[in-house]
Tab-separated table of C-alpha atoms in Angstrom:
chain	number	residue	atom	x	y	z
A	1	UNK	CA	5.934	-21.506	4.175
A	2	UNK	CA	3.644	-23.780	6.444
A	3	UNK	CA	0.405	-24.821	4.582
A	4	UNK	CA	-2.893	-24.370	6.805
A	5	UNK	CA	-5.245	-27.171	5.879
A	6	UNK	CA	-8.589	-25.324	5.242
A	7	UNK	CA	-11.405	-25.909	7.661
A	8	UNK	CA	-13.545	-28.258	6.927
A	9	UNK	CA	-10.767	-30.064	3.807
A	10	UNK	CA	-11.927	-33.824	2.400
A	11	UNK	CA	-9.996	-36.258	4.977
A	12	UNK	CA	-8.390	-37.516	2.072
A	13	UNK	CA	-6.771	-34.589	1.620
A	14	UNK	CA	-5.838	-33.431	4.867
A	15	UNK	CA	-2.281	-35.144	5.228
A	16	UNK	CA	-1.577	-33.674	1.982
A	17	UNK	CA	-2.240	-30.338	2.791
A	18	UNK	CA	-0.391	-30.464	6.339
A	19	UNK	CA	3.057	-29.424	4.970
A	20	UNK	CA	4.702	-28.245	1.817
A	21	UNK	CA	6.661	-31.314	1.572
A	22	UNK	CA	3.595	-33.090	1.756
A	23	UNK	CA	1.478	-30.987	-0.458
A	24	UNK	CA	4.312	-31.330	-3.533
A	25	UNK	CA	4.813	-35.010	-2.889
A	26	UNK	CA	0.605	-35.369	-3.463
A	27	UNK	CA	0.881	-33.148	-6.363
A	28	UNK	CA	3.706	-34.837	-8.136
A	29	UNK	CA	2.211	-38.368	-7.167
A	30	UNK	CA	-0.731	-37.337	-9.591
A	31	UNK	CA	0.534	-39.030	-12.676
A	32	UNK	CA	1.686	-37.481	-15.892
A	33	UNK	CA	-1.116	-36.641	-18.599
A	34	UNK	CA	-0.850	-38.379	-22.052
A	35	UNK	CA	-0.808	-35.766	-23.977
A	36	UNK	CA	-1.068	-37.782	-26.842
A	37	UNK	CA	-4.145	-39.239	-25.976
A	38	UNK	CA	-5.688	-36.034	-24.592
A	39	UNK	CA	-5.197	-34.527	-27.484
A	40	UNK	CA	-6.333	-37.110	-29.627
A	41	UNK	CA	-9.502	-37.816	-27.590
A	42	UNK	CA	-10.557	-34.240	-27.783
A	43	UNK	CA	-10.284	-34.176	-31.410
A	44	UNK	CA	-12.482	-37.071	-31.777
A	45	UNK	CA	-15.391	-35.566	-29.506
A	46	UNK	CA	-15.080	-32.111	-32.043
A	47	UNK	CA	-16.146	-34.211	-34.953
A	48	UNK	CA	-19.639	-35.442	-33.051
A	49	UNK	CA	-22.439	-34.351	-35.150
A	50	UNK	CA	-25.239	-32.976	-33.244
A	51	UNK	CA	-28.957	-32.806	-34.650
A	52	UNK	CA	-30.926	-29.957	-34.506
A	53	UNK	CA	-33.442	-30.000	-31.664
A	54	UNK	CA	-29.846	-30.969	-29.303
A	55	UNK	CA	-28.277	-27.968	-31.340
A	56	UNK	CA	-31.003	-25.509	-29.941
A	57	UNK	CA	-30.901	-27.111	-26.554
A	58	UNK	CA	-27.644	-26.949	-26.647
A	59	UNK	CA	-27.849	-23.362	-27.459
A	60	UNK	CA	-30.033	-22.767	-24.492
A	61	UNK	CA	-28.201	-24.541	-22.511
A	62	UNK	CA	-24.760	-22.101	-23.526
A	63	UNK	CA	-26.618	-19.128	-23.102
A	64	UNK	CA	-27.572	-19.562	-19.485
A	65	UNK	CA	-23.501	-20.668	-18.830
A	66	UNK	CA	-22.311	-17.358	-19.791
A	67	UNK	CA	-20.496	-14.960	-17.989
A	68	UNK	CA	-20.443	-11.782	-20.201
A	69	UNK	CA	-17.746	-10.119	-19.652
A	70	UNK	CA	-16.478	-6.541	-20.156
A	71	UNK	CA	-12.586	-6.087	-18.261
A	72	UNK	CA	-11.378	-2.963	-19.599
A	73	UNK	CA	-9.974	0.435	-18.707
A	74	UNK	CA	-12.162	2.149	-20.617
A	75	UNK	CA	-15.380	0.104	-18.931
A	76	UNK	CA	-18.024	2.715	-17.612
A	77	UNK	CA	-21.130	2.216	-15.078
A	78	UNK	CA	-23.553	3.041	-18.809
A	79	UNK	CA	-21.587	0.372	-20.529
A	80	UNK	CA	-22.023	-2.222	-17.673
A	81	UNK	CA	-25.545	-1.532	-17.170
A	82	UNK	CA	-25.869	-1.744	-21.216
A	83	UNK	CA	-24.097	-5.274	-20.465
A	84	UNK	CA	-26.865	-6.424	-17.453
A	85	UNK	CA	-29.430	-5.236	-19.307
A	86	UNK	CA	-28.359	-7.486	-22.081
A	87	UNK	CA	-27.880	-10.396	-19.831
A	88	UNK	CA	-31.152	-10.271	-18.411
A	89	UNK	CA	-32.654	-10.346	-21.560
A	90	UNK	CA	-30.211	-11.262	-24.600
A	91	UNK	CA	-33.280	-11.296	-26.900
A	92	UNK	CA	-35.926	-9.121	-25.804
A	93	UNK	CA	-37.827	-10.065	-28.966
A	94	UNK	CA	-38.023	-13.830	-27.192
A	95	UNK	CA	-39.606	-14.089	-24.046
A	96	UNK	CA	-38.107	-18.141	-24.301
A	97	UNK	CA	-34.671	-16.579	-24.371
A	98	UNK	CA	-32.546	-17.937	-21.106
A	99	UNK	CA	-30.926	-15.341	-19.203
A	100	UNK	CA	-27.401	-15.448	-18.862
A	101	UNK	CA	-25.410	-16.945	-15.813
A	102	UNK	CA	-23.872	-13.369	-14.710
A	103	UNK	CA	-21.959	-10.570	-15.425
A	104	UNK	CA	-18.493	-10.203	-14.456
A	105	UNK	CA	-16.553	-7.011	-13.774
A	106	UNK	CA	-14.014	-5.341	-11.928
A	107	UNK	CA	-14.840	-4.482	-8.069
A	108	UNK	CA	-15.143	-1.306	-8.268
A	109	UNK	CA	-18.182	-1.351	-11.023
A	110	UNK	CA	-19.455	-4.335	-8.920
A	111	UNK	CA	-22.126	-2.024	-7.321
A	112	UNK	CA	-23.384	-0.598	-10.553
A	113	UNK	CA	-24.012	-4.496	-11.806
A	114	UNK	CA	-25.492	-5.101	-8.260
A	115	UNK	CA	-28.581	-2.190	-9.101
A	116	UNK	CA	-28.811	-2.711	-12.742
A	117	UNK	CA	-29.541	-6.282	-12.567
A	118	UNK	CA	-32.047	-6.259	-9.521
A	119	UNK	CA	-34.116	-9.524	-8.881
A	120	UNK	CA	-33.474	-11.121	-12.257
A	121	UNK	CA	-31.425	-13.670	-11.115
A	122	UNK	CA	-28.207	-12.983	-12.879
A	123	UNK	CA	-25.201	-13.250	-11.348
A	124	UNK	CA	-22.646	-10.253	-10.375
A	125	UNK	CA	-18.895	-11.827	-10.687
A	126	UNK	CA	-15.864	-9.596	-9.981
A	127	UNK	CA	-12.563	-10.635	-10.680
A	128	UNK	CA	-9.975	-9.734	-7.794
A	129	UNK	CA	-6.643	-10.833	-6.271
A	130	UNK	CA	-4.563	-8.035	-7.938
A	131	UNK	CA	-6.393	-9.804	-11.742
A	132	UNK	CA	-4.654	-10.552	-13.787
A	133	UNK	CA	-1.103	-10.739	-13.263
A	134	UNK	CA	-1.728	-11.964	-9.280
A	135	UNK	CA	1.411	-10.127	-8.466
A	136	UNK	CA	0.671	-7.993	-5.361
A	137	UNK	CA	0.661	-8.859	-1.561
A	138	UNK	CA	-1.896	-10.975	0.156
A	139	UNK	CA	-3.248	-8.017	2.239
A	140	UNK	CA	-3.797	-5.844	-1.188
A	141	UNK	CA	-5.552	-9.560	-2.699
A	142	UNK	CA	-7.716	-9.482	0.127
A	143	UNK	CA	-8.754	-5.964	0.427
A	144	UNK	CA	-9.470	-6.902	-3.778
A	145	UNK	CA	-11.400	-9.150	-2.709
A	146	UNK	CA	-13.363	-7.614	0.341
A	147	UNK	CA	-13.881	-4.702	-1.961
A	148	UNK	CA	-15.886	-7.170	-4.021
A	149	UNK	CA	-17.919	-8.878	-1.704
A	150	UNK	CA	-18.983	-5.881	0.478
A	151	UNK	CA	-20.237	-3.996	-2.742
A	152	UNK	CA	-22.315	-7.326	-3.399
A	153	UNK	CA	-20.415	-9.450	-5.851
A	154	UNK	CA	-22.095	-13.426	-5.893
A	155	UNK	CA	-18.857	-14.798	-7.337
A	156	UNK	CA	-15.450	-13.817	-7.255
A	157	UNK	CA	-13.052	-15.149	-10.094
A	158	UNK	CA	-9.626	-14.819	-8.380
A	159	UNK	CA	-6.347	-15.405	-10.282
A	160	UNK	CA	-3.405	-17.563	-8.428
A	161	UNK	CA	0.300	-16.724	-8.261
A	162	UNK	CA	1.843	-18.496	-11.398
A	163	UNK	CA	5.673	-16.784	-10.474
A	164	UNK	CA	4.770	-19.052	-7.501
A	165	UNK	CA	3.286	-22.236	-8.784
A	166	UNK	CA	5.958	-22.746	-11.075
A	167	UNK	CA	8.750	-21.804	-8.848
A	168	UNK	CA	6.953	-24.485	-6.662
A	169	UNK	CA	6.317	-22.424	-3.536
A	170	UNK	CA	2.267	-24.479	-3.602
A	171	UNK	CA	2.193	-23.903	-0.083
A	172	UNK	CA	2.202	-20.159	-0.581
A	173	UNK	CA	-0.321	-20.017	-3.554
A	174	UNK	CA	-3.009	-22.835	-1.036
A	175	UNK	CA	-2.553	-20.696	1.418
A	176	UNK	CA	-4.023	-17.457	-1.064
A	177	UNK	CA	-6.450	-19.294	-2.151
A	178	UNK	CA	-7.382	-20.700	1.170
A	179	UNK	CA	-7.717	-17.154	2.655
A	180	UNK	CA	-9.868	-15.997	-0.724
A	181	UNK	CA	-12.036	-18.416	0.096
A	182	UNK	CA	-12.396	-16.889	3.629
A	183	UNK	CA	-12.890	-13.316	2.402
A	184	UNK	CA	-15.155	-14.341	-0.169
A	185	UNK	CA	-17.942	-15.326	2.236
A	186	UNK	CA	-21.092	-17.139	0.764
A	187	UNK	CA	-19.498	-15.604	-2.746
A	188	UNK	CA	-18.868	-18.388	-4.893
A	189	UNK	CA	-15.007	-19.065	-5.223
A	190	UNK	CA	-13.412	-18.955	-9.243
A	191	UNK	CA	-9.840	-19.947	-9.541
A	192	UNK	CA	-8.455	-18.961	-12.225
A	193	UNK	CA	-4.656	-20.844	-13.337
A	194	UNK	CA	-4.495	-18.833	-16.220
A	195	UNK	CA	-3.401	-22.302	-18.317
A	196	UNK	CA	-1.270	-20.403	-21.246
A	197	UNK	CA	1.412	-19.724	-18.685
A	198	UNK	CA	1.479	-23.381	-16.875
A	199	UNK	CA	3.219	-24.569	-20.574
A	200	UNK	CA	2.260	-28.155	-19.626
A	201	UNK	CA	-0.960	-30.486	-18.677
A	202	UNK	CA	0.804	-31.752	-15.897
A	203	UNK	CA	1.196	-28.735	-14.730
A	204	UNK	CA	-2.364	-27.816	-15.381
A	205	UNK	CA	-3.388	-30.985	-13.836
A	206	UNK	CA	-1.276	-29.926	-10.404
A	207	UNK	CA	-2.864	-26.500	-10.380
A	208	UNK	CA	-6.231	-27.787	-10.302
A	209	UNK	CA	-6.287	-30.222	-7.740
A	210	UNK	CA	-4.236	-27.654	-5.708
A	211	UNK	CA	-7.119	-25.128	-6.314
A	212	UNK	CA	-9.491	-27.566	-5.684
A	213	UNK	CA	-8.163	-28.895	-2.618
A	214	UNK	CA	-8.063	-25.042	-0.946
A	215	UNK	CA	-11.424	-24.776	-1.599
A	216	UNK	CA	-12.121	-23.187	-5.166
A	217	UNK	CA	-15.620	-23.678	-5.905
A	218	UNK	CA	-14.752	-23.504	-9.317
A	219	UNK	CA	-11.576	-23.917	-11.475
A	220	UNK	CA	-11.249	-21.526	-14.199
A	221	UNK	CA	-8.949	-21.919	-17.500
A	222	UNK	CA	-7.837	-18.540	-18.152
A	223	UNK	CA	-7.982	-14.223	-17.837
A	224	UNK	CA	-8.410	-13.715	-21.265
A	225	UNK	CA	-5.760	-11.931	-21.258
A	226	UNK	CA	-2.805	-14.145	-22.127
A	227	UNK	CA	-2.709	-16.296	-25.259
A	228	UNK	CA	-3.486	-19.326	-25.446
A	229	UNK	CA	-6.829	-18.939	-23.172
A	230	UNK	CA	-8.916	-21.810	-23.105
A	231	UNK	CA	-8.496	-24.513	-25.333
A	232	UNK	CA	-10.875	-27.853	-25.084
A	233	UNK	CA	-7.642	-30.089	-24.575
A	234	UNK	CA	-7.107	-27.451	-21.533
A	235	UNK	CA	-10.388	-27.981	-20.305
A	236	UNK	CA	-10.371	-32.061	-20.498
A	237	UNK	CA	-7.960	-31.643	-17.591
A	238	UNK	CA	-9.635	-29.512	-15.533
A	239	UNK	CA	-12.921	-31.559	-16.065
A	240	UNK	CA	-11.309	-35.055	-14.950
A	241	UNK	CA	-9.918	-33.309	-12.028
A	242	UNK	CA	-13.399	-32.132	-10.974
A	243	UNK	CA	-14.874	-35.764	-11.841
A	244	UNK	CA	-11.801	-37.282	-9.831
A	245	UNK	CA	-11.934	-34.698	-7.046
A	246	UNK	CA	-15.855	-35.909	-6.935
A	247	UNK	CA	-14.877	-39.502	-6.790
A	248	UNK	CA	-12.438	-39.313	-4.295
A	249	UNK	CA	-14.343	-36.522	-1.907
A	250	UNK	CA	-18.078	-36.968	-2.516
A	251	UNK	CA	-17.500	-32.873	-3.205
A	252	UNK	CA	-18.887	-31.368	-6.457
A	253	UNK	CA	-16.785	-28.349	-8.202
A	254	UNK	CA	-16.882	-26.800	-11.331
A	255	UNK	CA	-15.144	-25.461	-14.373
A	256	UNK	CA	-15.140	-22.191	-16.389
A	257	UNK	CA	-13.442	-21.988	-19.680
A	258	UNK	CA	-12.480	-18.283	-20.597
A	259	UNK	CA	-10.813	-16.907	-23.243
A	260	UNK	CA	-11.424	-16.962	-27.253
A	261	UNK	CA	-14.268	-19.018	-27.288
A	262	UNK	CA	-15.798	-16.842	-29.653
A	263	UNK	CA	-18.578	-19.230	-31.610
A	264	UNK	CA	-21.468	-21.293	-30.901
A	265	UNK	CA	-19.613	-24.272	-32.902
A	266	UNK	CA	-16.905	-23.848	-30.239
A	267	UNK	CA	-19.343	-23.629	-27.398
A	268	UNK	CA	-21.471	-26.746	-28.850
A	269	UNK	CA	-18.219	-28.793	-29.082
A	270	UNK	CA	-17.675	-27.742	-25.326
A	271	UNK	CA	-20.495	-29.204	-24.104
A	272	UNK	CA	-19.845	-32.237	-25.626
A	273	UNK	CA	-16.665	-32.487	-23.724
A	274	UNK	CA	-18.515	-31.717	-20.448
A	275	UNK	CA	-20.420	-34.342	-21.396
A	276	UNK	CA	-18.246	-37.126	-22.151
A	277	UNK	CA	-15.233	-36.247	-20.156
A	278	UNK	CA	-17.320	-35.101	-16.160
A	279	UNK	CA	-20.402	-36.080	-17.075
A	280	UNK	CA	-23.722	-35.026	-17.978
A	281	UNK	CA	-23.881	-33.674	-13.951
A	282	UNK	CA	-22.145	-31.121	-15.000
A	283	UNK	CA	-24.153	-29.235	-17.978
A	284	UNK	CA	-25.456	-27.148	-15.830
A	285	UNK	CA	-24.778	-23.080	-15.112
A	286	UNK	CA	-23.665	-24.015	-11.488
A	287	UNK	CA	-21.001	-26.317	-12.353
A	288	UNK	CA	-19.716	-24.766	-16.104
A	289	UNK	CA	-19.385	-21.559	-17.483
A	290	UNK	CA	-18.326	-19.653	-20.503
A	291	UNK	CA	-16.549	-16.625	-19.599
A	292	UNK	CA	-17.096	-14.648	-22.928
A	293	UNK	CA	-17.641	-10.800	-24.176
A	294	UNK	CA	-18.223	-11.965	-27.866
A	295	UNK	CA	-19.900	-15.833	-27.648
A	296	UNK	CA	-22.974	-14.327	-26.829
A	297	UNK	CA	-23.844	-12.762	-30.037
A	298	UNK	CA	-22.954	-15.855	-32.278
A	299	UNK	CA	-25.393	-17.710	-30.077
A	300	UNK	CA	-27.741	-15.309	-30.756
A	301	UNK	CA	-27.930	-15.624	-34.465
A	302	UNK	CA	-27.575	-19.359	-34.060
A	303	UNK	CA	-30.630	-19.377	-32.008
A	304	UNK	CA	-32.755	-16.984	-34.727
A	305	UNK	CA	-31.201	-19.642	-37.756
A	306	UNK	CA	-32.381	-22.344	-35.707
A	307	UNK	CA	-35.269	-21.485	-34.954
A	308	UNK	CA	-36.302	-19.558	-38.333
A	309	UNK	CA	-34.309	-21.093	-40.905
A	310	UNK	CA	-33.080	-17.664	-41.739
A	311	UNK	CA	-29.707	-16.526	-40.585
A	312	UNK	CA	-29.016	-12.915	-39.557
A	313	UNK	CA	-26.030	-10.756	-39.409
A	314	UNK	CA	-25.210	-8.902	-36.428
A	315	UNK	CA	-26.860	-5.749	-37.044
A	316	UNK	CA	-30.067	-8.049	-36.211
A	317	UNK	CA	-28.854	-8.192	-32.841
A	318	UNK	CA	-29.805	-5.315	-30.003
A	319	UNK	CA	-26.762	-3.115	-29.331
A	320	UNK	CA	-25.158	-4.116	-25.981
């Protein structure tokens, strides 16, 4: 399959994307990943302590980088306007309490989102492109999509062809993206590589910068619904390909880690990778986001601790 270089592509990447043979040769020429040396690295950074007025910040700052999730069959237009409601205000006992970053759904409850979360700012994300296996035709992926978009989604968190990546037809899964990126509009673009079935970092690695180079706003670890989701080791590779993608472009993208990140320990140590592995650029909602249904709460309760030196348990917290 020919690759169409999307309008408007980095120069640098251009030749690369003008032919499959030339888009694999780029891909492969990326270098291997130590994995050895990822792994290690990211252990390191988990052991940072972090004092308590960064731990609230912190806290804050995770919060308002959620996307709170619901992607079930049994999801209803009361539970997803329980959800917005939520996300507008995740402690309405605390005016100081951020909002969350937005709420993600399937298209067809992306209209329900739309009304229940009005003017407040939050986001409405809809995951699309036949989520989450990817295994439909481009027409039905785009209609996905369209659906999306015309019913007023902000962000659309599409999932790439892995029977396709690692068969090593790229042309065919830059060319999706490419044309998700077209129906997506002034949405903002989510790529999900869904890491747990890529089995390596070099694989990983290739993904993103093919995601990146199509045009994904954003690179995104995982569904949540394969195991392993995100892991921070996962993440470090998608982070220095957003960093090097920077460097080499001038062009900023972000990351989303999704996927059993369930406490605010975990989220903490998560932002210390952003940190130290992209850059302190990118702590902030536009360019990193927890996709989560349960992080939310622990934050919660890590806020009150904080904050009051008494911890609660979860019946403290308002029902969703």
């Amino acid at each position: 399959m020919s690759v169409t270089a999307r309008q408007g592509a980095p120069p640098e990447l251009l030749e690369a994307t003008r032919s499959e043979a030339a888009l694999r040769s780029f891909l492969h020429g990326l270098g291997g990943v130590d994995a050895v040396g990822l792994e290690t690295r990211v252990a390191g950074l988990a052991t940072r302590s972090i004092k308590k007025d960064a731990k609230l910040a912190g806290i804050d700052l995770a919060i308002a980088m959620v996307d709170l999730t619901t992607l079930e069959g049994q999801d209803t237009p009361g539970k997803v306007r329980a959800l917005c409601a939520k996300g507008i205000h995740p402690d309405p006992g605390d005016d100081d309490c951020p909002s969350v970053a937005a709420i993600c759904v399937y298209p067809d409850l992306v209209a329900t989102a739309v009304e229940a979360l009005g003017d407040s700012g939050v986001g409405v994300a809809a995951v699309a492109t036949a989520f989450p296996a990817g295994r439909s035709s481009l027409e039905v992926k785009i209609a996905d999509t369209t659906l999306a978009v015309e019913a007023g989604a902000s962000e659309v968190d599409m999932v790439i062809d892995r029977g396709a990546f690692l068969s090593g037809r790229y042309g065919q899964v830059f060319d999706e993206i490419v044309a998700a990126r077209e129906a997506s509009g002034n949405a903002k673009l989510k790529v999900i590589l869904e890491t747990g079935e890529l089995a390596t970092y070099d694989n990983v690695r290739r993904a993103s910068w093919l995601a990146l180079a199509a045009g994904g706003d954003v690179i995104k670890t995982s569904t949540g619904k394969v195991s392993p989701a995100a892991t921070r080791p996962v993440t470090a590779v998608l982070l220095q390909a957003v960093r090097d993608f920077a460097r080499l472009t001038g062009e900023v993208r972000g990351v989303k880690a999704a996927g059993g990140i369930r406490t605010s320990k975990d989220a903490l140590r998560y932002l210390v990778l952003v940190q130290e592995v992209a850059g302190p650029g990118w702590l902030t909602p536009d360019l990193f986001r927890f996709g989560a249904s349960s992080l939310l709460d622990d934050l919660l309760l890590q806020r009150t601790s904080q904050r009051t030196g008494r911890y609660h348990s979860a019946d403290y917290l308002p029902m969703a």
